[in-house]
mmCIF file of C-alpha atoms and ligand atoms in Angstrom:
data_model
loop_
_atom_site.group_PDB
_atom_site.id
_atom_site.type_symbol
_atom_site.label_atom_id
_atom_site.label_comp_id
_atom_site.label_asym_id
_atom_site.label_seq_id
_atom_site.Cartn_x
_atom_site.Cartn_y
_atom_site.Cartn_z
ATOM 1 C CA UNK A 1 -163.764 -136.669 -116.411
ATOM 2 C CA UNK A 2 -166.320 -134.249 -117.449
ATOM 3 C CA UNK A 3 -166.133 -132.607 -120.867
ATOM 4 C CA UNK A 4 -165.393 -128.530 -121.213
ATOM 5 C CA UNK A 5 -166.198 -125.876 -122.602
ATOM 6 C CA UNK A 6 -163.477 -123.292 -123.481
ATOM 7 C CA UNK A 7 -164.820 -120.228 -124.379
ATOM 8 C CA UNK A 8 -162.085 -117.674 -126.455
ATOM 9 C CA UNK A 9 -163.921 -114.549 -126.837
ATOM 10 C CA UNK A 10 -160.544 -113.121 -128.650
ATOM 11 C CA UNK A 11 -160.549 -109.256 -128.952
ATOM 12 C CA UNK A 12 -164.518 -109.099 -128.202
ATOM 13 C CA UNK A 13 -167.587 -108.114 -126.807
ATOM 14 C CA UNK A 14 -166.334 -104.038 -128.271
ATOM 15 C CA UNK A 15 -167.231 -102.354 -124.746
ATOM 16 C CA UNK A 16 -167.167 -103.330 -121.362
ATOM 17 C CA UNK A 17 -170.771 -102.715 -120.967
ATOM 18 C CA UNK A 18 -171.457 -105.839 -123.228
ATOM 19 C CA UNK A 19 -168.855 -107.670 -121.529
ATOM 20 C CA UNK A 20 -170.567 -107.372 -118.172
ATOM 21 C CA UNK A 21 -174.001 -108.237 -119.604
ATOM 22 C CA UNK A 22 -172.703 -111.382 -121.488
ATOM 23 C CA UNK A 23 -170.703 -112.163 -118.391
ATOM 24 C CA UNK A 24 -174.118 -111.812 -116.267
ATOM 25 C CA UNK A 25 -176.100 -114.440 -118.804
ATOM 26 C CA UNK A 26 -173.077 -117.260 -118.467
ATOM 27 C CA UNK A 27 -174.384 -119.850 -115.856
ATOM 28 C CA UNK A 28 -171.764 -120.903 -113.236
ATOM 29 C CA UNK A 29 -170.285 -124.412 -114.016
ATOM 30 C CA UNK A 30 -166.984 -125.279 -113.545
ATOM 31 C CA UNK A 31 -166.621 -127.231 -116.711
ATOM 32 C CA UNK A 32 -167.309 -123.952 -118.699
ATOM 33 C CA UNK A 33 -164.169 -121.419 -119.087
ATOM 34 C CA UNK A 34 -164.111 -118.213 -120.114
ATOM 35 C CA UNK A 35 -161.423 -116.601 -121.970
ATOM 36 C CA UNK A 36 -161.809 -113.078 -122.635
ATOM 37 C CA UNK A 37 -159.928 -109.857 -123.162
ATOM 38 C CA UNK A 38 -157.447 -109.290 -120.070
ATOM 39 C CA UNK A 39 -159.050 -105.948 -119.630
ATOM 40 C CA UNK A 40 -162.599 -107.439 -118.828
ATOM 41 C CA UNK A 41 -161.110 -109.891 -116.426
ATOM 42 C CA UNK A 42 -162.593 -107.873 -113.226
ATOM 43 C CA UNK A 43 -166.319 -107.918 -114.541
ATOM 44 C CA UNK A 44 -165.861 -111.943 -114.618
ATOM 45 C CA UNK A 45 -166.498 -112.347 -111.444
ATOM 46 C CA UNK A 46 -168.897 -115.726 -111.591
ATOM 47 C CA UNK A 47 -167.249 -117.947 -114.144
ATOM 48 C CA UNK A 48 -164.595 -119.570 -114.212
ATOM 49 C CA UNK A 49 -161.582 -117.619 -116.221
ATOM 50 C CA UNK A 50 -159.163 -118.148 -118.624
ATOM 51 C CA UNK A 51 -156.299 -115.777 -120.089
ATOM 52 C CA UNK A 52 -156.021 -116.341 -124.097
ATOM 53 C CA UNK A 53 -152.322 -115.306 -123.876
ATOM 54 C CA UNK A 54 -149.641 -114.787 -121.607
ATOM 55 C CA UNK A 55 -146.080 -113.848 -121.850
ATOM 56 C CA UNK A 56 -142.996 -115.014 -120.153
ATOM 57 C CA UNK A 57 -142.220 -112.984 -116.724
ATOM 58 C CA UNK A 58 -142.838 -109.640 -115.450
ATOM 59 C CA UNK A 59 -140.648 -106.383 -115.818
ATOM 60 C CA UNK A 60 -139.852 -103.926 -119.318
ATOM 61 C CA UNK A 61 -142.177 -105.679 -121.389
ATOM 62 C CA UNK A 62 -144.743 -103.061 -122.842
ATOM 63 C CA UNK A 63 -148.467 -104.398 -123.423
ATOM 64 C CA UNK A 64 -147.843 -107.949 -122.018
ATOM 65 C CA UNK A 65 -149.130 -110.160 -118.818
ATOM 66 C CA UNK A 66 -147.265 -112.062 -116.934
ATOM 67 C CA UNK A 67 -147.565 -115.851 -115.441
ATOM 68 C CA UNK A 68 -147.613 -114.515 -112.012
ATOM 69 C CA UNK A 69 -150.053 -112.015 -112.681
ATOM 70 C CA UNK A 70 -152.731 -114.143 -113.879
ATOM 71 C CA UNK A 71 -152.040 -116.333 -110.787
ATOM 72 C CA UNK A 72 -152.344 -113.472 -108.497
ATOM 73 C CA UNK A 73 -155.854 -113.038 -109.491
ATOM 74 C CA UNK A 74 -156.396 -115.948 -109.261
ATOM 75 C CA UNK A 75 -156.846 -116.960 -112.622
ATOM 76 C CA UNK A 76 -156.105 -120.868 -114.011
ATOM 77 C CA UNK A 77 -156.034 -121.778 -117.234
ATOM 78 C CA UNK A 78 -154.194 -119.742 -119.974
ATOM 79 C CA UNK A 79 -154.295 -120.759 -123.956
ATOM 80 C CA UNK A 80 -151.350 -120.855 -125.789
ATOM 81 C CA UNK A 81 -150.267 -120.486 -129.110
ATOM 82 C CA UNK A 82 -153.432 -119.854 -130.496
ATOM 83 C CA UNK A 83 -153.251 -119.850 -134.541
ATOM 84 C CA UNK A 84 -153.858 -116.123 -134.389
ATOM 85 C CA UNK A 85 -150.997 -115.589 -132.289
ATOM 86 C CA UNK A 86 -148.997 -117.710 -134.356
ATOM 87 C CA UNK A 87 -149.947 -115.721 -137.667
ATOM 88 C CA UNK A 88 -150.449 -112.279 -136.651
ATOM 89 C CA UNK A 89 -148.087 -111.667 -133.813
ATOM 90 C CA UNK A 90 -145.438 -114.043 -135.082
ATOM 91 C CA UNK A 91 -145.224 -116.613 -132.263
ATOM 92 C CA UNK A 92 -142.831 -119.424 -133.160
ATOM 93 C CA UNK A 93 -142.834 -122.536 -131.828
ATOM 94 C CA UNK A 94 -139.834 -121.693 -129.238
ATOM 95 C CA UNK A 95 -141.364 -118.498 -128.117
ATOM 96 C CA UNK A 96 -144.597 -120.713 -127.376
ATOM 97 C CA UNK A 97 -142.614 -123.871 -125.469
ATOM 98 C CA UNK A 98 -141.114 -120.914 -123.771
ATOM 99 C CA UNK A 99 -144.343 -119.195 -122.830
ATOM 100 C CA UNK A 100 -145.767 -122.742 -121.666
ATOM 101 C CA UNK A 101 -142.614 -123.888 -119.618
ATOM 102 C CA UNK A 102 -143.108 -120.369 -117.758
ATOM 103 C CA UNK A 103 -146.696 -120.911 -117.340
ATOM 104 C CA UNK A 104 -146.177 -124.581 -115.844
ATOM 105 C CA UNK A 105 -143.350 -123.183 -113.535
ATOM 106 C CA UNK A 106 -146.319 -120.843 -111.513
ATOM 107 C CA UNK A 107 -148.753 -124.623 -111.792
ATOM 108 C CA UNK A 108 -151.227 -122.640 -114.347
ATOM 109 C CA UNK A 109 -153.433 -125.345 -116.438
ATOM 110 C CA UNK A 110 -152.322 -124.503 -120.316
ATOM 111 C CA UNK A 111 -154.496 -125.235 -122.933
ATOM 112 C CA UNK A 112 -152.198 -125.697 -125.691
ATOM 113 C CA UNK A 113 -153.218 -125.183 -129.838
ATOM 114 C CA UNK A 114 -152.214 -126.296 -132.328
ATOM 115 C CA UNK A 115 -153.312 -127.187 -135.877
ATOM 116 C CA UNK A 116 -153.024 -126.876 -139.705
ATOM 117 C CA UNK A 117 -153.199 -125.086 -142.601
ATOM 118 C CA UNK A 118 -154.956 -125.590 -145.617
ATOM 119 C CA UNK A 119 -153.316 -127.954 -147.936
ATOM 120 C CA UNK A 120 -150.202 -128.825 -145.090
ATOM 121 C CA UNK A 121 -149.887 -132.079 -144.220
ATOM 122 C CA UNK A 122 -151.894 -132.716 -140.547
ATOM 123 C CA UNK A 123 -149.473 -135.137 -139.054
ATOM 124 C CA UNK A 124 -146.583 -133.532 -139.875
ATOM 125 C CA UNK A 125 -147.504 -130.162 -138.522
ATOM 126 C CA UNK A 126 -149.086 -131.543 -135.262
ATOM 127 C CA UNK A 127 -145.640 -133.588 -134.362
ATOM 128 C CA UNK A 128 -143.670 -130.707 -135.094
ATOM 129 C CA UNK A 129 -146.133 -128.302 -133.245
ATOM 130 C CA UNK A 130 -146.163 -130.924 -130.582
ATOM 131 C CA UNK A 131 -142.380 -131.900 -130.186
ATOM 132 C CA UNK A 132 -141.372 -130.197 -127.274
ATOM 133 C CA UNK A 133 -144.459 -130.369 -125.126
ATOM 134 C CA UNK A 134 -144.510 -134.337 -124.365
ATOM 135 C CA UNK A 135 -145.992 -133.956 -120.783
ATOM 136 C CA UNK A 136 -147.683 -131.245 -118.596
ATOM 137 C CA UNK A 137 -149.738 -129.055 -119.818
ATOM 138 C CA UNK A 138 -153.459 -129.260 -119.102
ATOM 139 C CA UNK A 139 -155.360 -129.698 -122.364
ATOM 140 C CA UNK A 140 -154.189 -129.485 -126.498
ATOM 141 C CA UNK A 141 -156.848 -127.838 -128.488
ATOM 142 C CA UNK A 142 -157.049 -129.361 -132.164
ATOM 143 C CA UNK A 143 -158.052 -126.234 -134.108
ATOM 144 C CA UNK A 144 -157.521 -126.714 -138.221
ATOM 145 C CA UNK A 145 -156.828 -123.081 -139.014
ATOM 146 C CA UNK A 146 -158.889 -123.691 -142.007
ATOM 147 C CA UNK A 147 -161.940 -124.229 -139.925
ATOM 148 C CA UNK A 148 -161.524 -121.084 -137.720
ATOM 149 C CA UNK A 149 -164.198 -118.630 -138.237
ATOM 150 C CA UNK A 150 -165.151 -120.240 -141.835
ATOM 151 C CA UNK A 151 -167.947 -121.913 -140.722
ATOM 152 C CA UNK A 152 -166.359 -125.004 -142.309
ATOM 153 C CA UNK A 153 -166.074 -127.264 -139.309
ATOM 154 C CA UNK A 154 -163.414 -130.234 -139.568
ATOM 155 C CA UNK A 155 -165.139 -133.670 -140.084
ATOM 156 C CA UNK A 156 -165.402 -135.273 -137.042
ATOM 157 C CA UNK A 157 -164.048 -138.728 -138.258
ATOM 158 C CA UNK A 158 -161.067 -136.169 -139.725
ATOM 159 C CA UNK A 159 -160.532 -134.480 -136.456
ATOM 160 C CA UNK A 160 -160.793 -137.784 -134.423
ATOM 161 C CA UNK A 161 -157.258 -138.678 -136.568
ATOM 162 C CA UNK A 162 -155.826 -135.637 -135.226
ATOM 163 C CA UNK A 163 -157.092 -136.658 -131.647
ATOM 164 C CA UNK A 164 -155.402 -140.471 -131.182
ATOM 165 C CA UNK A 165 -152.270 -138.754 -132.723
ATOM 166 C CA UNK A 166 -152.394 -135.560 -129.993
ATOM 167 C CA UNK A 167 -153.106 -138.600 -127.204
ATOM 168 C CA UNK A 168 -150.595 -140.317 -128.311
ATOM 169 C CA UNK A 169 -147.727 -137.813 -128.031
ATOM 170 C CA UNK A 170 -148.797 -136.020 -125.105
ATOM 171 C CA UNK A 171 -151.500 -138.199 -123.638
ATOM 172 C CA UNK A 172 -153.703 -135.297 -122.395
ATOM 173 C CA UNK A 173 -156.790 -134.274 -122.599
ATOM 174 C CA UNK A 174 -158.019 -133.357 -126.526
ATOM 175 C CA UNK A 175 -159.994 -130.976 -127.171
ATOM 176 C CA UNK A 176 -161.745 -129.432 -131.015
ATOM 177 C CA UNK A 177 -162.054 -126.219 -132.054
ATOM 178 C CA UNK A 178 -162.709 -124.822 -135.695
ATOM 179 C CA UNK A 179 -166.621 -123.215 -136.154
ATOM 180 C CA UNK A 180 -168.093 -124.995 -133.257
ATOM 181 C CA UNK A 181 -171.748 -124.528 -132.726
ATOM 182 C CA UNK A 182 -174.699 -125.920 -130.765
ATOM 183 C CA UNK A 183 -175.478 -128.461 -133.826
ATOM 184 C CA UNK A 184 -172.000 -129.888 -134.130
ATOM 185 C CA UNK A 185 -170.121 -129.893 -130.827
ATOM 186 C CA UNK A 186 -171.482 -132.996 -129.904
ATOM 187 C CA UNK A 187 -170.251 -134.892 -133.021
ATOM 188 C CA UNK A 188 -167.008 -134.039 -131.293
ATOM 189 C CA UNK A 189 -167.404 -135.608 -127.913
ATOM 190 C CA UNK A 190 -169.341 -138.286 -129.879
ATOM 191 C CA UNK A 191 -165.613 -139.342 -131.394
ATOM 192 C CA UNK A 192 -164.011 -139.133 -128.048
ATOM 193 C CA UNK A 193 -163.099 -135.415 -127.721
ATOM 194 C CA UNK A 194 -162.959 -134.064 -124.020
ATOM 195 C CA UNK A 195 -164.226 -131.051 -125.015
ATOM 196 C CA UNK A 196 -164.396 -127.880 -127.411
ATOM 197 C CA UNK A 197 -163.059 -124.477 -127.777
ATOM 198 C CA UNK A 198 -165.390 -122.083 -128.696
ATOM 199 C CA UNK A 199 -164.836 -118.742 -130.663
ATOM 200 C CA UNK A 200 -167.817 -116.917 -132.101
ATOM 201 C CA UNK A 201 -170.693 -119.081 -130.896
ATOM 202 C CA UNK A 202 -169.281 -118.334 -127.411
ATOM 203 C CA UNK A 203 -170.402 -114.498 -127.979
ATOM 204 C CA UNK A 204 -174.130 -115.562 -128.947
ATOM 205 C CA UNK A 205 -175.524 -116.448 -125.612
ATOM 206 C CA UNK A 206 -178.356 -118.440 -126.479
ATOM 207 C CA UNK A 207 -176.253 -120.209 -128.980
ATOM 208 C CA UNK A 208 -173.527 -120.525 -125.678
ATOM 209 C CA UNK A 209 -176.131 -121.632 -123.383
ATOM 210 C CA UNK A 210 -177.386 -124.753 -125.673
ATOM 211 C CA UNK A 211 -174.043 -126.165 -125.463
ATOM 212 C CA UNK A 212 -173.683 -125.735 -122.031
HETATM 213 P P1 13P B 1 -164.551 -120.091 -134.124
HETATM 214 O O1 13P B 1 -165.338 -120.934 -133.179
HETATM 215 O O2 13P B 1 -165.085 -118.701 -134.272
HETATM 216 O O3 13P B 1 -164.299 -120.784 -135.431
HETATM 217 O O4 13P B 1 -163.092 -119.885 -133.457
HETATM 218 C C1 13P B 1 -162.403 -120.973 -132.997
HETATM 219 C C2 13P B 1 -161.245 -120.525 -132.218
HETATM 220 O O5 13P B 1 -160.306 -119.969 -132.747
HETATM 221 C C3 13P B 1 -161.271 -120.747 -130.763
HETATM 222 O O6 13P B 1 -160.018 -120.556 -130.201
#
């Protein structure tokens, strides 16, 4: 199994126009993903995509993208219950097992997150985060919320405790997240992750392109 690259470009490039040209500079590999806003979808049209949300069906529900939808254009993978989701649009645990049994029902590959706090306990958040998801979906991403965006990456020896315990419950593929970069994401593979999930280093091409 070759290791991947999940790239969540969250609510970025600011126009289209820098979409497209970021787009343009991502080599083709099928190991590399790209997750970025829904509405720059169309301009992907050489890498492989990702949706970084999805909701449950189609029909009255303002702003939101259905399973189907993504599967009608043909698009694969879908993260779930990102910590930013969790935090700023309120998505509980049940709205997320939800969200993922949907997904599974139209056979889309979920990349799962989950992770902890500063100062909560790792285990105990990752079993409870975990609990209803034993089999199925395609990857869990192990993304300390205390590492996103700080620059403060988890210690690889750290996150590797989070790994065996995320194997162990749902024995998929692991992958880190948390201020990933060209210097450290091989520390992570190094301790038997299967991959990483990429925020801001994914919008710095160069930076991208070493990785890759
Ligand atoms: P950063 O790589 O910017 O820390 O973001 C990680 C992340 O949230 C990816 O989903």
């Amino acid at each position: 199994m070759k290791n991947l690259i999940v790239a969540n470009w969250k609510c970025n490039p600011k126009t289209a126009k820098e979409a497209e040209r970021l787009f343009r500079k991502i080599p083709f590999k099928k190991e590399v993903i790209i997750c970025p806003p829904a509405l720059y979808f169309h301009l992907g049209k050489k890498v492989v995509l990702g949706s970084q949300n999805c909701f449950l069906e189609s029909g009255a529900y303002t702003g939101e993208v259905s399973p189907k939808m993504l599967k009608s254009l043909k698009i694969k993978y879908v993260i779930l219950g990102h910590s930013e989701r969790r935090t700023y649009f309120k998505e509980t645990d049940e709205l997320i097992k939800e969200k993922v049994k949907a997904c599974l029902n139209e056979k889309l590959k979920v990349i799962l997150c989950v992770g902890e706090k500063k100062g909560e306990k790792m285990i105990n958040v990752l079993k409870k985060q975990l609990s209803s998801f034993k089999k199925g979906v395609f990857a869990v991403a192990y993304e300390p919320i205390w590492a996103i965006g700080t620059g403060q990456a988890c210690d690889p020896e750290k996150a590797e405790k989070a790994l065996s315990l995320i194997k162990k419950e749902t024995g998929s593929r692991v992958l880190y997240g948390g201020s990933v970069n060209s210097k450290n994401f091989k520390d992570y593979l190094k301790v038997g992750f299967d991959g990483v999930l990429v925020g801001g280093a994914s919008l710095k091409i160069e930076e991208f392109k070493k990785m890759i």
